[in-house]
Tab-separated table of C-alpha atoms in Angstrom:
chain	number	residue	atom	x	y	z
A	73	MET	CA	-36.064	5.676	38.758
A	74	LYS	CA	-36.343	4.370	42.311
A	75	GLU	CA	-36.074	0.570	42.358
A	76	ASP	CA	-38.537	-1.219	44.613
A	77	PHE	CA	-37.025	-4.592	43.700
A	78	ASP	CA	-34.080	-5.900	41.770
A	79	TYR	CA	-36.080	-8.470	39.797
A	80	LEU	CA	-39.794	-8.693	38.996
A	81	ILE	CA	-41.023	-12.168	38.000
A	82	VAL	CA	-44.398	-12.088	36.274
A	83	GLY	CA	-46.116	-15.451	36.643
A	84	GLY	CA	-45.711	-18.261	39.166
A	85	GLY	CA	-45.980	-21.304	36.908
A	86	ALA	CA	-43.144	-23.563	35.768
A	87	ALA	CA	-41.056	-20.803	34.173
A	88	GLY	CA	-41.454	-18.119	36.852
A	89	LEU	CA	-40.919	-20.495	39.760
A	90	SER	CA	-37.955	-22.137	38.037
A	91	LEU	CA	-36.215	-18.796	37.628
A	92	ALA	CA	-36.965	-17.934	41.271
A	93	TYR	CA	-35.510	-21.249	42.420
A	94	HIS	CA	-32.360	-20.837	40.319
A	95	ILE	CA	-31.873	-17.342	41.767
A	96	SER	CA	-32.241	-18.726	45.296
A	97	GLN	CA	-29.474	-21.263	44.609
A	98	GLU	CA	-26.960	-18.646	43.424
A	99	PRO	CA	-24.991	-17.190	46.409
A	100	ARG	CA	-23.833	-14.192	44.348
A	101	LEU	CA	-27.468	-13.075	44.034
A	102	ALA	CA	-28.360	-13.530	47.705
A	103	ASP	CA	-28.721	-9.766	48.213
A	104	LYS	CA	-31.172	-9.291	45.323
A	105	ARG	CA	-34.788	-8.479	46.158
A	106	VAL	CA	-37.266	-10.434	44.053
A	107	LEU	CA	-41.008	-9.847	43.653
A	108	LEU	CA	-43.041	-12.732	42.191
A	109	LEU	CA	-46.527	-11.833	40.908
A	110	GLU	CA	-49.074	-14.604	40.259
A	111	PRO	CA	-52.894	-14.403	40.208
A	112	GLU	CA	-53.613	-18.041	41.163
A	113	ALA	CA	-53.086	-19.902	44.418
A	114	LYS	CA	-51.339	-22.787	42.588
A	115	ASP	CA	-52.738	-25.263	45.104
A	116	GLN	CA	-54.072	-27.798	42.562
A	117	ASN	CA	-52.326	-30.509	40.566
A	118	ASP	CA	-53.196	-28.820	37.279
A	119	ARG	CA	-50.526	-30.517	35.121
A	120	THR	CA	-47.540	-32.832	34.996
A	121	TRP	CA	-44.152	-32.392	33.362
A	122	SER	CA	-42.218	-35.258	31.836
A	123	PHE	CA	-38.658	-35.234	30.569
A	124	TRP	CA	-35.619	-37.430	30.028
A	125	ALA	CA	-32.321	-36.718	31.753
A	126	ASP	CA	-28.839	-38.244	31.836
A	127	ALA	CA	-27.572	-36.184	34.779
A	128	PRO	CA	-28.939	-35.134	38.188
A	129	THR	CA	-31.430	-32.237	38.135
A	130	LEU	CA	-32.371	-29.655	40.746
A	131	PHE	CA	-35.794	-31.258	41.149
A	132	ASP	CA	-34.947	-34.959	41.435
A	133	GLY	CA	-36.233	-34.896	45.011
A	134	ILE	CA	-39.806	-34.343	43.836
A	135	VAL	CA	-39.822	-36.698	40.833
A	136	ALA	CA	-43.017	-38.715	41.229
A	137	HIS	CA	-41.821	-41.629	39.104
A	138	GLU	CA	-39.066	-42.526	36.664
A	139	TRP	CA	-38.750	-45.224	34.017
A	140	SER	CA	-35.706	-47.181	32.867
A	141	SER	CA	-37.303	-48.256	29.560
A	142	ILE	CA	-39.530	-46.705	26.903
A	143	ALA	CA	-41.669	-48.398	24.263
A	144	PHE	CA	-42.431	-47.234	20.733
A	145	ARG	CA	-45.276	-48.835	18.760
A	146	SER	CA	-46.619	-48.461	15.234
A	147	PRO	CA	-48.350	-50.894	12.855
A	148	ASP	CA	-45.019	-51.827	11.229
A	149	PHE	CA	-42.546	-51.556	14.118
A	150	GLU	CA	-42.654	-52.136	17.865
A	151	GLN	CA	-39.790	-52.193	20.329
A	152	THR	CA	-39.045	-51.620	24.000
A	153	PHE	CA	-35.777	-49.778	24.543
A	154	ASP	CA	-33.743	-50.114	27.730
A	155	LEU	CA	-32.304	-46.720	28.623
A	156	ASN	CA	-28.606	-46.528	29.411
A	157	ARG	CA	-27.546	-42.944	30.151
A	158	HIS	CA	-31.053	-41.550	30.448
A	159	ARG	CA	-34.059	-41.965	32.666
A	160	TYR	CA	-37.551	-40.810	31.755
A	161	LYS	CA	-39.047	-38.799	34.638
A	162	MET	CA	-42.302	-37.142	35.681
A	163	ILE	CA	-42.992	-34.309	38.130
A	164	ARG	CA	-46.494	-33.432	39.314
A	165	GLY	CA	-47.367	-29.746	39.137
A	166	LEU	CA	-48.609	-29.545	42.728
A	167	ASP	CA	-45.395	-31.094	44.086
A	168	PHE	CA	-43.359	-28.551	42.130
A	169	TYR	CA	-45.455	-25.585	43.286
A	170	ARG	CA	-45.266	-26.642	46.918
A	171	PHE	CA	-41.541	-27.330	46.812
A	172	VAL	CA	-40.563	-23.984	45.295
A	173	ARG	CA	-43.110	-21.912	47.219
A	174	GLN	CA	-41.881	-23.349	50.522
A	175	MET	CA	-38.425	-22.132	49.558
A	176	LEU	CA	-39.812	-18.684	48.746
A	177	VAL	CA	-41.600	-18.408	52.096
A	178	GLU	CA	-38.420	-19.248	53.975
A	179	ASN	CA	-36.165	-16.911	51.972
A	180	PRO	CA	-36.430	-13.204	52.918
A	181	GLN	CA	-35.161	-12.013	49.551
A	182	PHE	CA	-38.427	-13.129	47.894
A	183	THR	CA	-41.842	-11.468	48.107
A	184	TRP	CA	-44.950	-13.209	46.740
A	185	LEU	CA	-47.928	-11.126	45.613
A	186	LYS	CA	-51.176	-12.724	44.475
A	187	THR	CA	-52.333	-10.340	41.760
A	188	THR	CA	-52.943	-9.923	38.042
A	189	VAL	CA	-50.396	-8.058	35.958
A	190	THR	CA	-52.054	-5.737	33.454
A	191	ALA	CA	-48.934	-4.237	31.860
A	192	VAL	CA	-45.170	-4.614	31.768
A	193	ALA	CA	-43.268	-1.552	30.541
A	194	ASP	CA	-39.633	-1.022	29.638
A	195	MET	CA	-38.234	2.153	31.214
A	196	PRO	CA	-34.937	3.967	30.551
A	197	ASP	CA	-33.360	2.542	33.703
A	198	GLY	CA	-35.497	-0.479	34.562
A	199	ALA	CA	-38.916	-2.078	34.199
A	200	ARG	CA	-42.372	-1.236	35.544
A	201	VAL	CA	-45.187	-3.686	36.248
A	202	THR	CA	-48.775	-2.454	36.640
A	203	THR	CA	-51.306	-4.347	38.788
A	204	PRO	CA	-54.645	-3.523	40.499
A	205	GLU	CA	-52.577	-3.105	43.687
A	206	GLY	CA	-50.380	-0.454	42.083
A	207	GLU	CA	-47.103	-0.220	40.208
A	208	PHE	CA	-43.881	-2.020	41.019
A	209	ARG	CA	-40.462	-1.247	39.654
A	210	GLY	CA	-37.301	-3.223	39.291
A	211	ARG	CA	-34.030	-3.360	37.470
A	212	TYR	CA	-35.288	-6.242	35.310
A	213	ALA	CA	-38.669	-7.863	34.718
A	214	PHE	CA	-39.082	-11.499	33.626
A	215	ASP	CA	-42.419	-12.130	31.928
A	216	SER	CA	-43.802	-15.683	31.742
A	217	ARG	CA	-47.403	-14.901	30.725
A	218	PRO	CA	-48.553	-17.042	27.765
A	219	PRO	CA	-47.915	-15.400	24.375
A	220	GLN	CA	-50.954	-14.080	22.541
A	221	LEU	CA	-50.323	-16.032	19.365
A	222	ALA	CA	-53.764	-15.235	17.970
A	223	GLU	CA	-52.685	-11.593	17.728
A	224	LEU	CA	-49.236	-12.414	16.314
A	225	ARG	CA	-50.185	-15.007	13.698
A	226	GLN	CA	-48.630	-14.686	10.261
A	227	PRO	CA	-50.001	-17.800	8.517
A	228	ALA	CA	-48.414	-16.841	5.218
A	229	ARG	CA	-44.961	-17.148	6.799
A	230	HIS	CA	-45.143	-19.506	9.797
A	231	ARG	CA	-46.737	-22.740	10.969
A	232	TYR	CA	-49.203	-22.921	13.848
A	233	LEU	CA	-50.189	-26.228	15.415
A	234	LEU	CA	-51.281	-27.459	18.806
A	235	GLN	CA	-50.202	-30.488	20.742
A	236	HIS	CA	-53.525	-31.219	22.435
A	237	PHE	CA	-54.492	-34.075	24.704
A	238	VAL	CA	-56.789	-35.552	27.296
A	239	GLY	CA	-55.282	-37.887	29.862
A	240	TRP	CA	-56.851	-40.118	32.484
A	241	GLU	CA	-55.177	-41.458	35.579
A	242	VAL	CA	-56.700	-44.903	35.958
A	243	GLU	CA	-56.726	-47.700	38.500
A	244	THR	CA	-57.425	-51.307	37.542
A	245	ASP	CA	-58.529	-54.320	39.566
A	246	HIS	CA	-55.730	-56.524	38.240
A	247	ASP	CA	-52.094	-56.049	37.204
A	248	ALA	CA	-52.113	-54.436	33.755
A	249	PHE	CA	-49.054	-52.165	33.486
A	250	ASP	CA	-45.277	-52.508	33.587
A	251	PRO	CA	-44.087	-49.752	35.963
A	252	THR	CA	-40.549	-49.883	34.514
A	253	THR	CA	-41.609	-48.959	30.966
A	254	ALA	CA	-43.171	-45.745	29.673
A	255	GLU	CA	-45.231	-46.126	26.506
A	256	PHE	CA	-43.558	-43.196	24.763
A	257	MET	CA	-45.584	-43.271	21.546
A	258	ASP	CA	-48.198	-45.790	20.436
A	259	PHE	CA	-49.194	-44.928	16.851
A	260	ARG	CA	-51.236	-48.062	16.186
A	261	GLY	CA	-54.551	-46.193	16.122
A	262	ALA	CA	-56.132	-44.416	13.147
A	263	GLN	CA	-54.297	-41.233	12.181
A	264	GLY	CA	-57.057	-39.315	10.379
A	265	GLN	CA	-54.501	-37.338	8.292
A	266	GLU	CA	-52.951	-36.110	11.558
A	267	ALA	CA	-50.322	-37.294	14.025
A	268	ARG	CA	-52.196	-39.196	16.760
A	269	PHE	CA	-50.784	-41.493	19.431
A	270	MET	CA	-51.329	-42.905	22.893
A	271	TYR	CA	-48.927	-42.105	25.719
A	272	VAL	CA	-48.903	-44.206	28.900
A	273	LEU	CA	-46.973	-43.584	32.115
A	274	PRO	CA	-47.439	-46.516	34.515
A	275	PHE	CA	-46.949	-45.683	38.204
A	276	GLY	CA	-47.509	-49.259	39.357
A	277	PRO	CA	-48.958	-52.530	38.084
A	278	ARG	CA	-52.480	-51.135	38.566
A	279	GLN	CA	-52.079	-47.377	38.154
A	280	ALA	CA	-51.165	-45.322	35.093
A	281	LEU	CA	-51.665	-42.051	33.250
A	282	VAL	CA	-53.145	-42.852	29.826
A	283	GLU	CA	-53.186	-39.945	27.397
A	284	TYR	CA	-54.527	-39.439	23.879
A	285	THR	CA	-52.299	-36.899	22.108
A	286	LEU	CA	-52.646	-35.212	18.714
A	287	PHE	CA	-50.677	-32.702	16.665
A	288	SER	CA	-53.089	-30.594	14.607
A	289	GLU	CA	-54.382	-27.073	14.126
A	290	THR	CA	-57.561	-27.386	16.207
A	291	PRO	CA	-58.627	-29.438	19.247
A	292	LEU	CA	-61.283	-32.149	19.043
A	293	PRO	CA	-64.623	-32.220	20.849
A	294	LYS	CA	-63.873	-33.699	24.252
A	295	ALA	CA	-66.087	-36.722	23.557
A	296	GLU	CA	-63.684	-37.828	20.786
A	297	TYR	CA	-60.683	-37.946	23.125
A	298	GLU	CA	-62.755	-39.872	25.658
A	299	ALA	CA	-63.959	-42.363	23.036
A	300	ALA	CA	-60.362	-42.997	21.942
A	301	LEU	CA	-59.248	-43.507	25.538
A	302	ARG	CA	-62.091	-45.925	26.270
A	303	ASN	CA	-61.329	-47.920	23.125
A	304	TYR	CA	-57.605	-48.105	23.921
A	305	LEU	CA	-58.204	-49.169	27.524
A	306	ALA	CA	-60.755	-51.786	26.449
A	307	GLN	CA	-58.153	-53.374	24.166
A	308	LEU	CA	-55.297	-53.021	26.640
A	309	LEU	CA	-57.237	-54.459	29.576
A	310	GLY	CA	-59.122	-57.089	27.602
A	311	GLY	CA	-62.439	-55.588	28.678
A	312	GLY	CA	-61.410	-55.478	32.334
A	313	SER	CA	-62.740	-52.754	34.601
A	314	TYR	CA	-60.932	-49.563	35.589
A	315	ARG	CA	-61.642	-46.342	37.460
A	316	VAL	CA	-60.695	-42.828	36.335
A	317	THR	CA	-59.166	-41.082	39.366
A	318	ALA	CA	-57.968	-37.846	37.736
A	319	GLU	CA	-58.077	-36.053	34.386
A	320	GLU	CA	-55.543	-33.896	32.570
A	321	ILE	CA	-56.432	-31.653	29.618
A	322	GLY	CA	-54.052	-29.435	27.691
A	323	ALA	CA	-53.139	-27.706	24.443
A	324	ILE	CA	-49.525	-26.627	23.878
A	325	PRO	CA	-48.762	-24.172	21.041
A	326	MET	CA	-46.281	-25.591	18.546
A	327	THR	CA	-45.065	-23.003	16.113
A	328	ASP	CA	-41.987	-21.792	14.280
A	329	HIS	CA	-43.199	-18.217	14.769
A	330	PRO	CA	-40.198	-16.422	16.312
A	331	LEU	CA	-40.944	-15.784	19.981
A	332	PRO	CA	-38.462	-13.164	21.208
A	333	ALA	CA	-36.319	-13.666	24.283
A	334	ARG	CA	-36.667	-9.940	25.078
A	335	GLN	CA	-39.397	-7.320	25.039
A	336	GLY	CA	-36.991	-4.488	25.701
A	337	GLN	CA	-33.706	-3.650	27.320
A	338	HIS	CA	-35.009	-4.513	30.792
A	339	ILE	CA	-37.765	-7.065	30.034
A	340	LEU	CA	-36.918	-10.727	29.434
A	341	ASN	CA	-39.419	-13.377	28.372
A	342	LEU	CA	-39.688	-16.799	30.020
A	343	GLY	CA	-41.325	-20.145	29.291
A	344	THR	CA	-43.547	-20.507	26.241
A	345	ARG	CA	-43.409	-16.738	25.815
A	346	ALA	CA	-39.691	-17.162	25.057
A	347	GLY	CA	-40.205	-20.204	22.857
A	348	ARG	CA	-39.102	-22.701	25.523
A	349	ALA	CA	-41.660	-25.318	24.471
A	350	LYS	CA	-39.760	-27.150	21.739
A	351	PRO	CA	-41.729	-26.410	18.555
A	352	SER	CA	-41.723	-29.960	17.188
A	353	THR	CA	-42.389	-31.927	20.404
A	354	GLY	CA	-43.932	-29.611	23.003
A	355	TYR	CA	-41.420	-30.657	25.701
A	356	ALA	CA	-40.552	-27.622	27.816
A	357	PHE	CA	-39.487	-28.425	31.389
A	358	LYS	CA	-35.785	-29.067	30.772
A	359	ARG	CA	-35.555	-26.182	28.297
A	360	ILE	CA	-37.029	-23.911	30.969
A	361	GLN	CA	-34.373	-25.083	33.435
A	362	ALA	CA	-31.554	-24.483	30.944
A	363	HIS	CA	-32.910	-21.004	30.187
A	364	SER	CA	-33.181	-20.157	33.889
A	365	ALA	CA	-29.630	-21.358	34.524
A	366	ARG	CA	-28.300	-19.286	31.631
A	367	LEU	CA	-30.071	-16.150	32.854
A	368	VAL	CA	-28.908	-16.561	36.454
A	369	ALA	CA	-25.301	-17.293	35.474
A	370	ALA	CA	-25.146	-14.043	33.502
A	371	LEU	CA	-26.867	-12.015	36.241
A	372	ALA	CA	-24.411	-13.360	38.805
A	373	THR	CA	-21.360	-12.770	36.605
A	374	THR	CA	-22.117	-9.469	34.877
A	375	GLY	CA	-25.171	-8.066	36.654
A	376	ALA	CA	-27.159	-8.213	33.407
A	377	PRO	CA	-28.943	-10.934	31.418
A	378	PRO	CA	-27.057	-12.410	28.449
A	379	ARG	CA	-27.587	-10.745	25.112
A	380	HIS	CA	-28.782	-14.035	23.597
A	381	SER	CA	-30.491	-15.608	26.562
A	382	THR	CA	-31.797	-18.842	25.026
A	383	GLY	CA	-28.674	-20.093	23.266
A	384	ASP	CA	-30.746	-21.741	20.514
A	385	GLN	CA	-28.903	-23.048	17.452
A	386	TRP	CA	-30.237	-22.271	13.989
A	387	GLN	CA	-29.943	-25.821	12.603
A	388	PHE	CA	-32.295	-27.227	15.246
A	389	ARG	CA	-34.794	-24.439	14.593
A	390	LEU	CA	-34.700	-25.503	10.928
A	391	PHE	CA	-35.327	-29.148	11.851
A	392	ASP	CA	-38.309	-28.065	13.966
A	393	THR	CA	-39.703	-25.981	11.108
A	394	LEU	CA	-39.417	-28.864	8.641
A	395	LEU	CA	-41.187	-31.324	10.957
A	396	LEU	CA	-43.913	-28.781	11.730
A	397	ASP	CA	-44.380	-28.220	8.009
A	398	ILE	CA	-44.817	-31.960	7.447
A	399	MET	CA	-47.234	-32.205	10.384
A	400	GLN	CA	-49.296	-29.313	9.023
A	401	ARG	CA	-49.422	-30.602	5.446
A	402	ARG	CA	-49.320	-34.388	5.831
A	403	GLY	CA	-49.718	-35.109	9.520
A	404	GLU	CA	-50.288	-38.819	8.916
A	405	LEU	CA	-46.653	-39.122	7.715
A	406	THR	CA	-45.440	-38.313	11.230
A	407	ARG	CA	-46.061	-41.927	12.251
A	408	ASP	CA	-43.764	-43.249	9.507
A	409	ILE	CA	-41.057	-40.679	10.266
A	410	PHE	CA	-40.959	-41.543	13.969
A	411	SER	CA	-41.099	-45.262	13.174
A	412	GLN	CA	-37.988	-44.935	11.016
A	413	LEU	CA	-36.317	-42.704	13.583
A	414	PHE	CA	-36.706	-45.287	16.359
A	415	GLN	CA	-36.021	-48.272	14.126
A	416	ARG	CA	-32.733	-46.909	12.752
A	417	ASN	CA	-31.173	-44.966	15.649
A	418	PRO	CA	-30.107	-45.703	19.217
A	419	VAL	CA	-32.672	-44.168	21.553
A	420	GLU	CA	-29.918	-42.213	23.327
A	421	ARG	CA	-29.045	-40.483	20.031
A	422	ILE	CA	-32.718	-39.585	19.525
A	423	PHE	CA	-32.940	-38.061	23.012
A	424	ASP	CA	-29.706	-36.106	22.460
A	425	PHE	CA	-31.036	-34.855	19.114
A	426	LEU	CA	-34.302	-33.684	20.666
A	427	ASP	CA	-32.233	-32.029	23.422
A	428	GLU	CA	-30.277	-30.222	20.654
A	429	ARG	CA	-26.992	-31.700	21.881
A	430	THR	CA	-25.960	-33.712	18.817
A	431	THR	CA	-23.023	-32.965	16.524
A	432	TRP	CA	-23.268	-32.278	12.813
A	433	GLN	CA	-22.240	-35.878	12.129
A	434	GLU	CA	-24.996	-37.202	14.404
A	435	ASN	CA	-27.511	-34.829	12.835
A	436	LEU	CA	-26.655	-36.258	9.420
A	437	GLN	CA	-27.124	-39.779	10.777
A	438	ILE	CA	-30.557	-38.772	12.075
A	439	MET	CA	-31.626	-37.137	8.816
A	440	ASN	CA	-30.324	-40.025	6.701
A	441	SER	CA	-32.353	-42.487	8.760
A	442	VAL	CA	-35.766	-41.133	7.672
A	443	MET	CA	-37.437	-40.927	4.272
A	444	PRO	CA	-36.142	-37.810	2.496
A	445	GLY	CA	-39.157	-36.988	0.315
A	446	PRO	CA	-41.337	-35.169	2.874
A	447	PHE	CA	-38.369	-33.155	4.158
A	448	LEU	CA	-37.231	-32.149	0.675
A	449	ARG	CA	-40.756	-30.970	-0.140
A	450	SER	CA	-40.872	-29.021	3.126
A	451	ILE	CA	-37.509	-27.386	2.385
A	452	TRP	CA	-39.001	-26.254	-0.942
A	453	HIS	CA	-42.126	-24.897	0.758
A	454	VAL	CA	-40.088	-23.175	3.490
A	455	LEU	CA	-37.874	-21.494	0.890
A	456	ARG	CA	-40.972	-20.358	-1.031
A	457	ARG	CA	-42.726	-19.343	2.220
A	458	ARG	CA	-45.804	-21.431	1.519
A	459	PRO	CA	-46.848	-22.952	4.867
A	460	GLY	CA	-50.072	-24.845	5.238
A	461	GLN	CA	-50.598	-26.190	1.703
A	462	ARG	CA	-50.793	-29.960	1.209
């Protein structure tokens, strides 16, 4: 098969552009020809990505804001935690798109094609991508299109939830926010047999992103998110006025359904298609970066992707499954579990645990810090393969 390109990257969102950027930073891959296929212009700020980090990242130059403290709030426990090793950071989608695309324009090894991909096929000696503009071939294809979970669902075996939210960027007429502290989770509102919390990222004393987030199987009517946001802001601001300057809406699949890292010998999955959104939290940006780095290191060293490209560890997949099972059966218990987690552990240990970097001893400390009953019941249900029953 004649190779038109070395690598075909399907999709120019966070996962596709991250892989492209990692390739561009690897001198041993400087001779590789890369085609990136994306149907949208990516010229809007359509999302933000937040993450915690305790080391420099490739994208620190475009971090819009970072916080040195986080706050956790529930009816029975409230505390602001000063971060030591970590900082909590946010990147705006438009800044990320512009930064990486500028690099692509200036680098002759990359070609950008605005088109829709209709099929990705594994061939004996490479991969083929079909578009309305024709077919393109490469040694490897990296597919970041969203997984079609509706077609894959096995509700008798796996758990399927959404992390869904509506967020408003607001401006106030008086100082109302602490720009050093991110409101990580505020569970003080009604839970409605689900996990529901407010999430606030202050950019300045008078500007913040205020988001109403839920973990459940189906989204709410938009008016319900808006009513919750108005009620929260009325209490927070003491009835003071504010203006909504931007809106963010999203729904992130959260599932323990196995999402394969490969579709074939020459097709690798990226992003949510490869399970890079952590099933129990929805955080994805850092996991995407780690996946991209792992892929590029193997390509540079051996010429081929690693056999196990994600490097996931089974014990953390089990923890995710158990928390998803609790969220699906008794979502209102999530508030108590996170309250105990933050009350009984250093915040740095919690971040390391969610990053899947903790030792067995630290994992035991985490598990011993929360009420065992819900987890023991979920272990029983997981062993009996009975998801979804309260």
